[in-house]
Amino acid sequence: EQLLIDPGLTIMQVAMKSGFNSLATFNRVFKAKNHCTPKEYRALYETINNCEVHGEKD
């Protein structure tokens, strides 16, 4: 999850650094654990982080 918040890494690079040889397997395992895909997780993090940066935090 920490690797996904690094915008300098592609999701495939995150998968490889996490020990997966297949993006499909990484996506499946990640979704089973987190109830969202890595792409969705990254987008959600970016949205939350963007709100905090712009003073929109609740």
mmCIF file of C-alpha atoms in Angstrom:
data_model
loop_
_atom_site.group_PDB
_atom_site.id
_atom_site.type_symbol
_atom_site.label_atom_id
_atom_site.label_comp_id
_atom_site.label_asym_id
_atom_site.label_seq_id
_atom_site.Cartn_x
_atom_site.Cartn_y
_atom_site.Cartn_z
ATOM 1 C CA GLU A 1 0.000 0.000 0.000
ATOM 2 C CA GLN A 2 2.846 2.403 0.779
ATOM 3 C CA LEU A 3 4.391 1.831 -2.642
ATOM 4 C CA LEU A 4 1.110 2.741 -4.323
ATOM 5 C CA ILE A 5 1.180 6.266 -2.941
ATOM 6 C CA ASP A 6 4.413 6.940 -4.841
ATOM 7 C CA PRO A 7 3.288 8.510 -8.139
ATOM 8 C CA GLY A 8 6.728 7.801 -9.587
ATOM 9 C CA LEU A 9 5.995 4.071 -9.686
ATOM 10 C CA THR A 10 3.598 2.385 -12.060
ATOM 11 C CA ILE A 11 1.229 -0.170 -10.611
ATOM 12 C CA MET A 12 3.202 -2.853 -12.471
ATOM 13 C CA GLN A 13 6.399 -1.664 -10.761
ATOM 14 C CA VAL A 14 4.616 -1.803 -7.397
ATOM 15 C CA ALA A 15 3.483 -5.353 -8.178
ATOM 16 C CA MET A 16 7.023 -6.431 -9.074
ATOM 17 C CA LYS A 17 8.543 -4.754 -5.983
ATOM 18 C CA SER A 18 5.907 -6.555 -3.899
ATOM 19 C CA GLY A 19 7.014 -9.935 -5.242
ATOM 20 C CA PHE A 20 4.324 -10.538 -7.856
ATOM 21 C CA ASN A 21 5.212 -11.698 -11.366
ATOM 22 C CA SER A 22 1.753 -10.932 -12.706
ATOM 23 C CA LEU A 23 -0.233 -7.708 -12.585
ATOM 24 C CA ALA A 24 -3.464 -9.714 -12.693
ATOM 25 C CA THR A 25 -2.459 -11.701 -9.609
ATOM 26 C CA PHE A 26 -1.395 -8.544 -7.776
ATOM 27 C CA ASN A 27 -4.718 -6.882 -8.618
ATOM 28 C CA ARG A 28 -6.699 -9.924 -7.466
ATOM 29 C CA VAL A 29 -4.830 -10.297 -4.159
ATOM 30 C CA PHE A 30 -4.890 -6.560 -3.472
ATOM 31 C CA LYS A 31 -8.632 -6.322 -4.153
ATOM 32 C CA ALA A 32 -9.367 -9.312 -1.911
ATOM 33 C CA LYS A 33 -7.501 -7.635 0.951
ATOM 34 C CA ASN A 34 -8.501 -3.999 0.423
ATOM 35 C CA HIS A 35 -11.874 -4.234 -1.351
ATOM 36 C CA CYS A 36 -10.625 -2.034 -4.194
ATOM 37 C CA THR A 37 -8.118 -2.329 -7.013
ATOM 38 C CA PRO A 38 -4.645 -0.801 -6.733
ATOM 39 C CA LYS A 39 -5.701 1.839 -9.274
ATOM 40 C CA GLU A 40 -8.783 2.731 -7.217
ATOM 41 C CA TYR A 41 -6.688 2.829 -4.025
ATOM 42 C CA ARG A 42 -4.180 5.196 -5.621
ATOM 43 C CA ALA A 43 -6.926 7.460 -6.956
ATOM 44 C CA LEU A 44 -8.604 7.580 -3.540
ATOM 45 C CA TYR A 45 -5.313 8.409 -1.822
ATOM 46 C CA GLU A 46 -4.585 11.167 -4.346
ATOM 47 C CA THR A 47 -8.062 12.648 -3.803
ATOM 48 C CA ILE A 48 -7.691 12.621 -0.018
ATOM 49 C CA ASN A 49 -4.157 13.995 -0.181
ATOM 50 C CA ASN A 50 -5.245 16.712 -2.607
ATOM 51 C CA CYS A 51 -8.058 17.781 -0.257
ATOM 52 C CA GLU A 52 -5.642 18.028 2.672
ATOM 53 C CA VAL A 53 -3.171 20.085 0.640
ATOM 54 C CA HIS A 54 -5.882 22.525 -0.415
ATOM 55 C CA GLY A 55 -7.358 22.892 3.057
ATOM 56 C CA GLU A 56 -10.494 20.899 2.376
ATOM 57 C CA LYS A 57 -9.954 18.365 5.136
ATOM 58 C CA ASP A 58 -13.059 17.719 7.252
#
